[in-house]
């Protein structure tokens, strides 16, 4: 062991000493850098630098991470291609996901570990190597004058890319290999010709193009698929060093990237950087073994033909791929930007806003016509103009474009909604859509997703970063719906378990969401849970059923060799679009560094059908092969008698009860009367949802006033307002049956819920602006002050918060009982009508009995139970849960 260690140290630099805010310099050809010994954490407020220097500026430095663990989005490992922080940034890595390999080409690599003053983790460990060529040509090429000359079947600047992967599906008649690229037959696409337009099985991922395949790597860009050209249009974005302006287009007809003028963007895997004049010297140096590998002797060798063609100054396909022309004047196209938004229209797409190179935000609207290949700025004469925005969304509902949310120039989160319909004479005008109901301030959000759901004629908003208290914001997992006919906002309160399943997504932002059939499919995103889950970039796909309004177990998809997401790293700030109704397209994004990968996932037929084909999810239930797949599908049920999967409403042939998963429908997810009757109603004039949930009537709702619950009209479980709905199990004063509201216009008059009003005022107390208001069916309530980081003033200043229970007590005739007033960690007063019944204070729980006021015999008595809690005077008072409780009993000797 000692000898091995001596040999290792003799040829490499191994840095196991904790970093100490200094710069350490390495000149060895191989070594290990780490923040300290294994098993120890890095320190708070770290700023540690490692500079790796080659003895030649033309050499390459490769950094390979072996472990990674930092506080997500607060502690970073920055890697620069150079010796200063002004050098190009190669990556900014954080969290626990192991980063991809990083290569510097300047002869220098600077690594910086930065941490804040919060908690720390075990840090990182990485190996570096200095080589004449990038990554030593991955053992698939010859290094010549600091450039890789690859073997015939390999490409890329480090020879790590397999050319014509899977032989282009030649044995399956998908395509063939030609000059290092797959030429696909009609109906097939991608670098391996693996994506088939007529795929009837789905549940497969396809890697259509790698980062070197033509698209410049980027994040915070937009991507829109246009069916008429069968192409994906990618615009703008940020590559960690520059803001981009080029429009780059992927054609599924020929599986190539092109610029907006139709010029093919070079596949870097096929570009040869060797000086043509040095070809003879290269061949002489390589020797006969490499000549044989390259197939130079063979007249059919692509490498031989391309080399000698360049020498003879012939124009080849390779040199053509180097050309990048832009004949569109800069004044007639949108400027460089990122964080903008886009959506598809009939003949093209539009983009709006974003952050520009000078740091300002934009509010310009541009339309790109995919047939004329021209940009046009629109709505220039509109009297109403949305504010400059970034991290907002554009969503098309028919021919109307909706702009929602985003961050303004002063950093405020917007909840404003604008609409516009493009006209043929360019005379379109923006309109601000003013909500008629709902809590508009609840939807101040950025970095969210917005989709249009046609069966309900609604915009669905999911996730993002929402405004919190004062200057604080937080990740969200909330879902909101805006009904376009009624212009009403509501929150969709889907079921959240205390220990949620892995298929229920955590709070996230910078994700994507698209609708396939009856499903909202959410992919990726930034999902860090502070001090709990250091997942900066998620790589999971989540399924939300829009009829049952539940998150669905991915077992519904089944398992195949190609059903797993093909990349280890997750991603956020990527872009997504839908092709032919059943294929999800993902392009670019950030996971420590940016990428230009294009991936496709074809959903199985139980999720969605191809555009233009009839979709009936119950009819394909029979394709589920086992209980796990079937029972996860809310459209289906498993018959244990014959071990087959049936449609939920068509399983009459099963001799036993179908085993099904929960499908509550939209009604339980709606929390107030107006939301229940506006969003829980099948819209007229639109195609209803083709789903078992629609056949079961789960989309038609009724509001029960007494239990403040929305339920579907054909609900067979109980009657509105029964004694079971009362905490005391005593029949309510309203009688044997409660009030059901069936029209939203009746809500204002009939929705008078029994209960007490619970009001909270945080420090500093402002009685004209309560911080929390709710109606509760109880005389017991727990409350606490917000944590110190969310106080609206200095947490060390001291103060108090106030909690109140207000309302009326409806009492039986001749009611004379004892009252029991219980409190903990607060002081409180109780008033019955104008009578002060109790004035008490307690640290731990304390109960005091009081007689009912003799002069109070009314059947409808006012009650005011007010508690004061001291806050910000030490951790003891801040973190103890306070309680106020009002009980009654027959006499002083009875137990309450």
XYZ file of C-alpha atoms in Angstrom, residues 155-874:
720
model
C -16.902 11.660 -34.276
C -16.988 14.733 -32.078
C -14.081 16.938 -31.183
C -12.955 14.297 -28.653
C -14.089 11.260 -30.721
C -16.668 10.341 -28.056
C -19.696 10.367 -30.340
C -20.724 7.181 -32.110
C -21.576 8.025 -35.699
C -24.689 6.446 -37.184
C -25.784 4.936 -33.834
C -27.617 1.614 -33.970
C -26.539 1.459 -37.610
C -29.468 3.800 -38.377
C -31.886 0.908 -37.856
C -30.689 -0.589 -41.119
C -31.781 -4.111 -40.196
C -35.283 -2.783 -39.460
C -35.394 -0.806 -42.720
C -35.430 2.541 -40.862
C -32.507 4.133 -42.737
C -28.875 3.819 -43.701
C -25.545 5.468 -42.876
C -24.104 7.949 -45.353
C -20.938 9.972 -44.703
C -21.240 9.631 -40.937
C -24.923 10.579 -40.762
C -28.101 8.547 -40.772
C -30.327 9.062 -43.785
C -33.785 8.059 -42.590
C -36.630 6.640 -44.597
C -39.888 8.541 -44.742
C -41.672 8.482 -41.390
C -38.457 8.002 -39.378
C -36.378 10.721 -37.692
C -33.425 11.282 -35.416
C -29.713 10.596 -35.364
C -30.473 6.840 -35.279
C -33.723 6.931 -37.317
C -35.459 5.571 -34.198
C -38.475 7.905 -33.955
C -41.326 6.460 -36.018
C -44.397 8.520 -36.860
C -46.588 5.413 -36.856
C -45.471 4.038 -33.483
C -48.557 2.391 -31.917
C -46.877 1.258 -28.700
C -44.994 4.312 -27.474
C -43.388 4.604 -24.034
C -39.978 5.154 -25.653
C -37.353 7.855 -25.339
C -35.410 8.824 -28.461
C -32.191 10.837 -28.522
C -32.734 12.766 -31.752
C -29.692 15.040 -31.610
C -26.728 15.509 -29.258
C -25.268 18.836 -28.192
C -22.771 18.689 -31.040
C -25.472 17.885 -33.581
C -25.932 21.459 -34.757
C -27.924 23.322 -32.106
C -25.842 25.625 -29.954
C -26.267 24.609 -26.259
C -28.541 26.961 -24.324
C -31.054 27.423 -21.527
C -33.998 29.792 -20.882
C -34.920 29.644 -24.582
C -38.181 28.791 -26.344
C -39.088 25.917 -28.660
C -42.237 25.574 -30.760
C -43.257 22.696 -33.028
C -45.137 23.647 -36.219
C -47.047 20.811 -37.854
C -47.265 22.295 -41.364
C -43.467 22.216 -41.742
C -42.880 19.271 -39.379
C -40.149 21.300 -37.694
C -39.119 22.508 -34.247
C -38.176 26.201 -33.962
C -35.749 27.179 -31.183
C -35.076 30.832 -30.445
C -32.840 32.755 -28.048
C -31.509 31.578 -24.720
C -28.341 31.857 -22.658
C -25.213 29.690 -22.801
C -23.638 30.876 -19.488
C -21.463 33.388 -21.346
C -23.568 34.938 -24.094
C -27.185 35.765 -24.840
C -28.284 34.205 -28.119
C -30.374 35.597 -30.957
C -30.295 32.970 -33.698
C -33.362 31.026 -34.734
C -32.383 27.386 -35.245
C -34.743 24.854 -36.772
C -34.849 21.071 -36.562
C -36.503 19.376 -39.527
C -37.992 15.977 -38.814
C -38.144 15.270 -42.542
C -34.366 15.118 -42.902
C -33.211 15.091 -39.233
C -31.007 18.169 -39.568
C -30.611 21.512 -37.847
C -30.779 24.603 -40.065
C -30.703 28.352 -39.580
C -33.678 30.505 -40.541
C -32.359 30.851 -44.097
C -32.309 27.104 -44.648
C -28.541 26.656 -44.320
C -27.567 23.404 -42.603
C -25.910 23.947 -39.233
C -22.740 21.871 -38.958
C -22.746 18.628 -37.037
C -19.555 19.151 -35.038
C -19.083 15.408 -34.925
C -18.233 15.518 -38.634
C -16.055 18.615 -38.741
C -12.335 17.986 -39.184
C -10.038 20.623 -37.724
C -6.817 19.222 -39.218
C -5.096 21.594 -41.621
C -5.550 20.064 -45.108
C -1.926 20.821 -45.967
C -0.862 18.511 -43.121
C -2.791 15.481 -44.370
C 0.244 13.747 -45.850
C 2.275 14.359 -42.696
C -0.596 13.049 -40.586
C -0.840 9.838 -42.582
C 2.897 9.361 -42.411
C 2.914 9.847 -38.635
C -0.115 7.610 -38.082
C 1.383 4.555 -39.729
C -0.233 1.558 -41.407
C -2.351 0.537 -38.404
C -4.257 3.830 -38.431
C -4.461 3.822 -42.230
C -6.223 0.502 -41.903
C -8.543 1.839 -39.167
C -9.366 4.910 -41.244
C -9.836 2.771 -44.349
C -7.621 5.099 -46.365
C -6.686 2.231 -48.650
C -10.332 1.771 -49.550
C -11.649 4.110 -52.201
C -15.062 3.988 -50.466
C -13.735 5.475 -47.214
C -15.605 8.624 -46.254
C -12.595 9.841 -44.289
C -10.240 9.295 -47.245
C -12.548 10.977 -49.709
C -13.218 13.988 -47.487
C -9.520 14.456 -46.675
C -8.334 14.360 -50.239
C -11.272 16.412 -51.427
C -10.240 19.197 -49.050
C -6.642 18.923 -50.201
C -7.769 19.305 -53.797
C -9.862 22.342 -52.826
C -13.066 20.563 -53.792
C -16.241 21.754 -52.109
C -17.651 18.927 -50.036
C -20.605 18.429 -47.781
C -18.309 18.885 -44.796
C -17.180 22.363 -45.798
C -20.714 23.312 -46.671
C -21.740 22.445 -43.156
C -19.336 25.072 -41.866
C -21.297 27.875 -43.521
C -23.515 30.068 -41.357
C -25.258 32.862 -43.216
C -27.838 35.288 -41.962
C -29.493 37.343 -44.633
C -32.079 38.772 -42.266
C -31.127 42.337 -41.195
C -30.882 42.718 -37.426
C -33.459 45.512 -37.481
C -36.098 43.136 -38.808
C -35.787 40.423 -36.214
C -35.939 40.229 -32.423
C -32.750 41.035 -30.555
C -30.827 38.574 -28.373
C -32.768 37.555 -25.285
C -33.537 34.857 -22.764
C -36.353 34.247 -20.308
C -38.886 35.154 -23.007
C -42.032 33.204 -23.937
C -43.454 31.734 -27.123
C -46.455 29.857 -28.482
C -47.474 28.317 -31.793
C -50.067 29.697 -34.214
C -51.385 28.401 -37.541
C -48.650 29.763 -39.822
C -45.879 30.317 -37.328
C -45.260 31.388 -33.776
C -44.953 34.472 -31.586
C -42.446 35.482 -28.922
C -42.791 38.143 -26.249
C -40.513 39.878 -23.764
C -37.411 38.462 -22.115
C -34.145 39.834 -20.802
C -31.872 41.635 -23.278
C -28.088 41.972 -23.510
C -28.125 45.368 -21.773
C -29.916 43.876 -18.761
C -33.265 45.503 -19.467
C -36.528 43.652 -20.041
C -38.496 43.725 -23.284
C -42.208 43.987 -24.019
C -42.101 43.570 -27.801
C -44.235 41.015 -29.648
C -42.785 39.291 -32.726
C -44.403 36.905 -35.196
C -42.370 34.507 -37.330
C -44.038 33.161 -40.466
C -42.649 29.682 -41.111
C -43.612 29.768 -44.803
C -42.186 33.166 -45.770
C -39.379 32.766 -43.169
C -39.763 36.386 -42.088
C -40.032 38.123 -38.729
C -42.576 40.862 -38.112
C -43.055 42.998 -35.027
C -46.712 43.191 -34.048
C -49.064 45.300 -31.903
C -46.903 48.366 -32.378
C -49.943 50.690 -32.413
C -51.772 49.044 -29.529
C -52.916 51.583 -26.942
C -52.525 49.001 -24.192
C -49.051 47.519 -23.819
C -48.094 44.840 -21.282
C -45.149 45.778 -19.071
C -41.651 44.493 -19.871
C -41.497 40.967 -18.478
C -39.329 37.902 -18.080
C -40.118 34.331 -16.962
C -43.755 34.728 -18.031
C -45.849 32.494 -20.318
C -47.599 32.805 -23.688
C -50.455 30.388 -24.313
C -52.677 30.049 -27.379
C -56.372 29.261 -26.921
C -57.617 28.913 -30.468
C -56.499 32.104 -32.202
C -56.268 34.126 -28.981
C -52.882 34.522 -27.285
C -52.762 34.899 -23.494
C -49.801 36.480 -21.686
C -49.642 35.702 -17.981
C -47.443 36.288 -14.940
C -43.731 36.971 -14.973
C -41.319 39.341 -13.300
C -41.309 43.082 -14.008
C -38.285 45.370 -14.246
C -38.515 46.314 -10.572
C -38.639 42.642 -9.554
C -42.344 42.455 -8.738
C -44.242 39.258 -9.502
C -47.148 39.852 -11.837
C -50.627 38.307 -11.724
C -51.892 40.322 -14.686
C -53.379 38.572 -17.700
C -53.346 40.049 -21.221
C -54.793 38.778 -24.476
C -54.348 39.548 -28.163
C -55.624 38.166 -31.468
C -53.395 38.828 -34.486
C -55.171 40.489 -37.403
C -54.387 40.432 -41.119
C -53.931 44.236 -41.255
C -51.489 44.271 -38.298
C -53.946 46.441 -36.378
C -54.252 44.122 -33.394
C -54.517 45.480 -29.859
C -53.585 44.084 -26.490
C -56.406 43.742 -23.980
C -56.021 43.318 -20.239
C -58.249 40.496 -19.028
C -59.638 41.613 -15.685
C -60.884 38.766 -13.480
C -64.449 38.862 -12.239
C -63.752 36.583 -9.304
C -61.186 34.542 -7.431
C -58.063 35.543 -5.568
C -55.937 37.284 -8.176
C -53.115 38.056 -5.739
C -52.657 34.322 -5.096
C -51.365 33.895 -8.640
C -48.458 36.339 -8.604
C -45.978 33.935 -10.088
C -42.864 33.594 -12.267
C -41.056 30.626 -13.870
C -44.352 28.718 -13.948
C -46.123 26.804 -16.706
C -49.450 27.670 -18.360
C -51.456 25.403 -20.667
C -54.856 25.694 -22.332
C -57.394 22.995 -21.486
C -60.043 22.990 -24.210
C -62.740 20.799 -22.523
C -63.063 23.349 -19.691
C -62.007 26.391 -21.756
C -59.526 27.219 -19.014
C -55.918 28.208 -18.529
C -54.114 25.919 -16.076
C -51.149 27.366 -14.180
C -48.826 25.048 -12.283
C -45.810 25.582 -10.042
C -43.356 28.424 -10.331
C -41.993 30.885 -7.812
C -44.736 32.701 -5.926
C -44.696 35.873 -3.881
C -44.460 35.248 -0.151
C -44.415 37.722 2.705
C -42.610 41.021 2.121
C -39.477 40.449 0.000
C -39.523 36.671 0.270
C -40.634 34.197 -2.382
C -40.885 30.426 -2.490
C -41.299 27.486 -4.826
C -44.856 26.394 -5.436
C -46.661 23.130 -6.164
C -50.056 24.832 -6.431
C -52.310 24.544 -9.450
C -54.645 27.342 -10.539
C -57.341 27.505 -13.198
C -58.688 30.568 -14.976
C -62.065 29.939 -16.618
C -62.118 32.102 -19.744
C -65.911 32.423 -20.105
C -66.468 33.526 -16.519
C -63.029 35.148 -16.072
C -62.699 33.458 -12.703
C -59.586 32.254 -10.872
C -59.574 29.269 -8.550
C -57.056 26.928 -6.983
C -57.258 23.227 -7.796
C -56.747 21.606 -4.374
C -55.563 18.192 -5.512
C -54.971 15.571 -2.821
C -51.716 16.007 -0.905
C -50.750 13.146 1.368
C -48.654 13.799 4.479
C -46.013 11.437 3.089
C -46.559 11.977 -0.585
C -45.780 9.365 -3.177
C -42.783 9.808 -5.447
C -45.093 10.302 -8.415
C -46.567 13.463 -6.812
C -44.160 16.285 -7.723
C -42.582 18.540 -5.161
C -42.595 22.318 -5.442
C -40.773 23.415 -8.594
C -40.045 26.163 -11.102
C -38.466 26.401 -14.577
C -40.205 23.140 -15.531
C -42.369 22.432 -18.570
C -45.996 21.282 -18.784
C -47.959 20.018 -21.787
C -51.370 18.415 -22.260
C -51.579 14.952 -23.822
C -55.098 13.519 -24.044
C -56.531 13.686 -20.519
C -53.157 14.302 -18.887
C -51.055 17.243 -17.876
C -47.457 16.049 -18.193
C -44.900 17.948 -16.119
C -41.206 17.380 -16.762
C -38.045 18.427 -14.953
C -37.615 21.708 -13.157
C -35.797 23.229 -10.229
C -37.170 21.423 -7.176
C -34.820 22.104 -4.286
C -36.251 21.518 -0.803
C -34.087 23.524 1.574
C -32.043 21.270 3.874
C -34.083 18.221 2.778
C -33.593 17.248 -0.871
C -30.612 18.674 -2.747
C -32.192 18.061 -6.174
C -31.417 21.106 -8.260
C -32.506 19.578 -11.559
C -35.227 16.959 -11.661
C -35.259 14.228 -14.335
C -38.725 12.833 -13.634
C -41.939 12.986 -15.645
C -45.179 13.502 -13.711
C -48.719 12.660 -14.872
C -51.797 14.574 -13.702
C -55.219 13.292 -14.805
C -57.428 16.253 -15.734
C -60.681 14.334 -15.290
C -59.959 12.630 -11.971
C -57.691 15.450 -10.738
C -55.118 13.181 -9.194
C -51.440 12.545 -9.840
C -51.053 9.142 -11.465
C -48.486 6.449 -10.708
C -46.082 6.115 -13.678
C -46.619 2.339 -13.558
C -49.445 3.105 -15.968
C -46.778 3.539 -18.669
C -45.363 0.043 -18.259
C -41.668 -0.739 -18.470
C -39.570 -1.257 -21.585
C -35.884 -0.963 -22.379
C -36.418 2.548 -23.729
C -38.926 3.819 -21.148
C -36.340 5.401 -18.820
C -35.154 8.958 -19.344
C -31.773 8.435 -21.063
C -29.791 11.108 -19.197
C -28.463 10.897 -15.654
C -28.734 14.617 -15.048
C -32.104 16.271 -14.691
C -32.753 19.632 -16.270
C -34.498 22.937 -15.844
C -34.930 26.068 -17.962
C -35.374 23.711 -20.915
C -38.107 23.969 -23.542
C -40.800 21.503 -24.575
C -43.346 21.102 -27.322
C -45.755 18.459 -28.669
C -45.420 16.726 -32.038
C -48.357 14.945 -33.682
C -50.333 14.901 -30.451
C -48.431 12.024 -28.814
C -44.726 12.913 -28.763
C -43.082 15.133 -26.176
C -40.070 17.079 -27.462
C -37.450 18.347 -24.991
C -34.578 20.568 -26.075
C -31.692 22.261 -24.287
C -31.681 23.312 -20.657
C -29.391 23.701 -17.675
C -27.956 21.092 -15.304
C -24.804 22.811 -14.112
C -23.817 23.471 -17.706
C -26.077 24.013 -20.704
C -26.828 21.465 -23.403
C -28.183 21.356 -26.937
C -29.680 17.875 -26.762
C -32.989 17.157 -28.476
C -34.960 14.262 -27.025
C -38.389 12.843 -27.817
C -40.739 10.697 -25.778
C -43.674 8.972 -27.456
C -46.482 8.384 -24.966
C -48.332 5.044 -24.976
C -51.901 4.951 -26.362
C -53.485 4.937 -22.884
C -52.138 8.488 -22.431
C -52.875 10.012 -25.855
C -53.476 9.145 -29.492
C -51.860 10.686 -32.552
C -53.434 13.935 -33.677
C -56.452 13.245 -35.857
C -57.075 9.769 -34.436
C -59.972 8.984 -32.094
C -58.952 8.783 -28.452
C -60.893 6.572 -26.037
C -58.697 5.696 -23.030
C -61.073 2.998 -21.754
C -60.841 1.053 -25.006
C -57.085 0.555 -24.597
C -57.228 -0.659 -20.992
C -56.925 -4.211 -22.293
C -53.328 -3.387 -23.281
C -52.253 -3.195 -19.648
C -50.378 -6.400 -18.936
C -50.620 -6.677 -15.152
C -52.369 -5.450 -12.041
C -49.793 -2.717 -11.334
C -50.228 -1.035 -14.715
C -54.008 -1.428 -14.749
C -54.716 -0.285 -11.207
C -52.570 2.818 -11.718
C -54.759 3.909 -14.633
C -57.787 5.913 -13.403
C -59.621 5.041 -16.620
C -59.367 1.283 -15.941
C -60.084 -1.446 -13.431
C -58.467 -4.831 -12.788
C -60.658 -7.910 -12.849
C -59.106 -10.508 -10.543
C -61.451 -13.242 -11.841
C -59.996 -13.384 -15.339
C -56.850 -11.270 -14.676
C -57.715 -8.749 -17.364
C -57.887 -4.977 -17.417
C -61.235 -3.404 -18.356
C -62.457 0.126 -18.906
C -63.786 1.597 -15.678
C -67.342 1.963 -17.011
C -67.352 -1.009 -19.420
C -66.213 -3.825 -17.137
C -69.590 -5.623 -17.107
C -67.991 -8.910 -18.195
C -66.043 -9.146 -14.942
C -67.705 -11.425 -12.386
C -66.025 -9.647 -9.458
C -65.740 -5.991 -8.534
C -63.159 -4.106 -10.555
C -60.151 -3.000 -8.547
C -59.689 0.683 -9.375
C -57.630 3.627 -8.231
C -59.156 6.825 -6.861
C -60.925 9.123 -9.311
C -62.562 11.847 -7.198
C -63.109 14.255 -10.082
C -62.772 18.005 -9.970
C -65.449 18.717 -7.336
C -63.467 17.884 -4.134
C -60.598 19.988 -5.502
C -62.705 23.189 -5.511
C -62.767 25.044 -2.215
C -65.504 27.687 -2.437
C -69.010 28.121 -3.803
C -68.194 30.153 -6.929
C -65.250 27.918 -7.848
C -67.388 24.824 -7.362
C -70.155 25.963 -9.690
C -68.018 27.740 -12.313
C -65.126 25.305 -12.664
C -67.236 22.273 -11.733
C -69.498 22.611 -14.723
C -69.321 21.061 -18.184
C -68.984 23.972 -20.589
C -71.457 24.268 -23.447
C -70.143 24.505 -26.987
C -66.887 22.627 -26.318
C -65.926 18.989 -26.799
C -66.242 17.285 -23.407
C -63.480 15.190 -21.951
C -63.434 11.654 -23.361
C -62.970 9.939 -20.033
C -64.589 7.667 -17.500
C -64.743 10.706 -15.216
C -67.104 12.425 -17.683
C -69.265 9.308 -18.060
C -69.561 9.127 -14.267
C -70.635 12.775 -14.091
C -67.654 13.822 -11.976
C -67.392 17.172 -13.750
C -70.829 18.481 -12.652
C -70.692 19.840 -9.111
C -72.982 21.091 -6.324
C -72.044 23.221 -3.321
C -73.154 22.209 0.178
C -73.265 25.273 2.422
C -73.272 23.569 5.825
C -70.095 21.539 5.354
C -68.528 23.987 2.844
C -67.915 21.137 0.446
C -68.115 20.769 -3.302
C -69.382 17.377 -4.461
C -70.599 16.018 -7.757
C -74.337 16.068 -8.368
C -74.783 12.296 -8.357
C -72.808 11.816 -5.140
C -74.335 8.844 -3.306
C -72.319 9.261 -0.121
C -74.538 11.038 2.395
C -76.790 14.093 2.380
C -75.645 17.682 2.638
C -75.605 18.954 6.237
C -76.183 15.707 8.162
C -75.081 15.431 11.797
C -72.028 13.482 10.616
C -70.735 16.770 9.240
C -70.779 18.355 12.703
C -67.741 17.858 14.995
C -70.083 17.232 17.937
C -72.290 14.792 15.964
C -75.306 16.867 17.118
C -77.904 17.844 14.504
C -77.322 21.374 13.267
C -79.677 24.271 13.908
C -80.518 24.268 10.195
C -82.501 21.028 10.422
C -82.168 17.526 8.918
C -80.848 18.683 5.531
C -78.563 21.504 4.564
C -78.608 24.002 1.725
C -77.327 22.975 -1.699
C -76.378 25.646 -4.218
C -76.485 24.739 -7.913
C -75.955 28.077 -9.698
C -73.033 30.479 -9.153
C -75.443 33.429 -9.047
C -76.942 31.941 -5.851
C -73.665 31.845 -3.961
C -73.798 35.416 -2.672
C -77.286 34.925 -1.244
C -77.258 31.325 -0.037
C -73.638 30.543 0.872
C -73.746 31.529 4.524
C -71.667 28.880 6.151
C -72.264 28.129 9.837
C -69.186 28.552 11.981
C -66.939 31.122 13.593
C -64.639 33.504 11.768
C -60.989 32.941 12.672
C -58.796 36.020 12.082
C -55.025 36.384 12.578
C -52.986 39.590 12.695
C -49.213 39.174 12.554
C -46.798 41.628 14.111
C -47.042 44.592 13.659
C -50.804 44.318 14.091
C -52.982 46.276 11.660
C -56.666 45.628 12.422
C -57.703 46.987 9.008
C -55.600 44.374 7.180
C -55.780 40.877 8.711
C -53.129 38.364 7.628
C -55.448 35.341 7.695
C -59.238 34.947 7.596
C -61.153 31.649 7.645
C -64.488 30.211 8.730
C -64.160 27.151 10.957
C -66.742 24.695 12.304
C -65.169 24.550 15.757
C -64.474 26.548 18.896
C -60.886 25.263 19.097
C -57.989 26.652 17.124
C -54.183 26.395 17.131
C -52.064 29.301 15.967
C -48.478 30.472 15.869
C -46.423 33.423 14.746
C -44.505 33.267 11.457
C -40.813 32.397 11.569
C -38.405 35.251 12.079
C -37.274 35.255 8.416
C -40.808 36.100 7.334
C -41.618 38.840 9.843
C -42.474 42.119 8.235
C -40.113 44.008 10.563
C -36.918 43.284 12.449
C -37.370 39.950 14.202
C -35.338 41.150 17.213
C -37.560 44.146 17.876
C -40.291 42.303 19.785
C -44.057 42.688 19.562
C -47.205 40.625 19.534
C -49.700 38.935 17.258
C -53.455 38.689 17.706
C -55.853 35.804 16.999
C -59.653 36.118 17.234
C -62.698 33.864 17.010
C -65.769 35.927 16.113
C -69.349 35.078 15.321
C -72.649 33.890 16.715
C -73.585 30.936 18.885
C -76.972 29.440 18.015
C -78.156 27.961 21.316
C -81.062 25.659 22.226
C -83.866 27.138 24.326
C -83.291 27.370 28.110
C -79.569 26.742 27.635
C -77.633 27.326 30.874
C -74.263 25.600 31.056
C -70.742 26.176 32.327
C -68.067 27.480 29.960
C -64.530 26.171 29.969
C -61.949 28.663 28.609
C -58.631 27.002 27.711
C -55.493 28.715 26.391
C -51.775 28.008 26.069
C -48.778 30.320 25.509
C -50.887 33.457 25.204
C -53.281 35.754 27.038
C -56.946 35.994 26.104
C -60.285 37.661 26.753
C -63.733 36.149 26.151
C -66.818 38.275 25.563
C -70.358 36.905 25.308
C -72.509 39.717 23.891
C -71.368 42.687 25.984
C -70.299 40.584 28.970
C -66.595 40.079 29.739
C -66.548 36.439 30.795
C -62.809 35.765 31.161
C -59.457 37.552 31.106
C -56.719 34.931 31.431
C -53.087 34.241 30.512
C -51.002 31.082 30.596
C -47.670 29.636 29.522
C -48.576 25.970 29.243
C -52.176 24.824 28.812
C -54.566 26.201 31.426
C -58.376 25.918 31.611
C -60.727 28.143 33.587
C -64.449 27.497 34.211
C -66.960 30.358 33.968
C -70.729 30.507 34.394
C -72.920 31.383 31.468
C -74.198 34.972 31.927
C -77.645 34.779 33.534
C -79.024 37.734 31.590
C -78.125 36.178 28.223
C -81.085 34.068 27.078
C -81.133 34.844 23.371
C -80.889 31.943 20.888
C -78.380 33.884 18.775
C -75.497 35.214 20.882
C -72.357 37.062 19.742
C -68.989 35.715 20.846
C -65.564 37.399 20.692
C -62.621 35.258 21.843
C -59.400 37.279 21.443
C -55.856 36.039 22.160
C -52.541 37.946 22.244
C -49.210 36.170 21.774
C -45.797 37.750 22.390
C -43.417 37.179 19.479
C -39.716 37.750 18.727
C -38.591 37.755 22.343
C -36.516 34.610 22.260
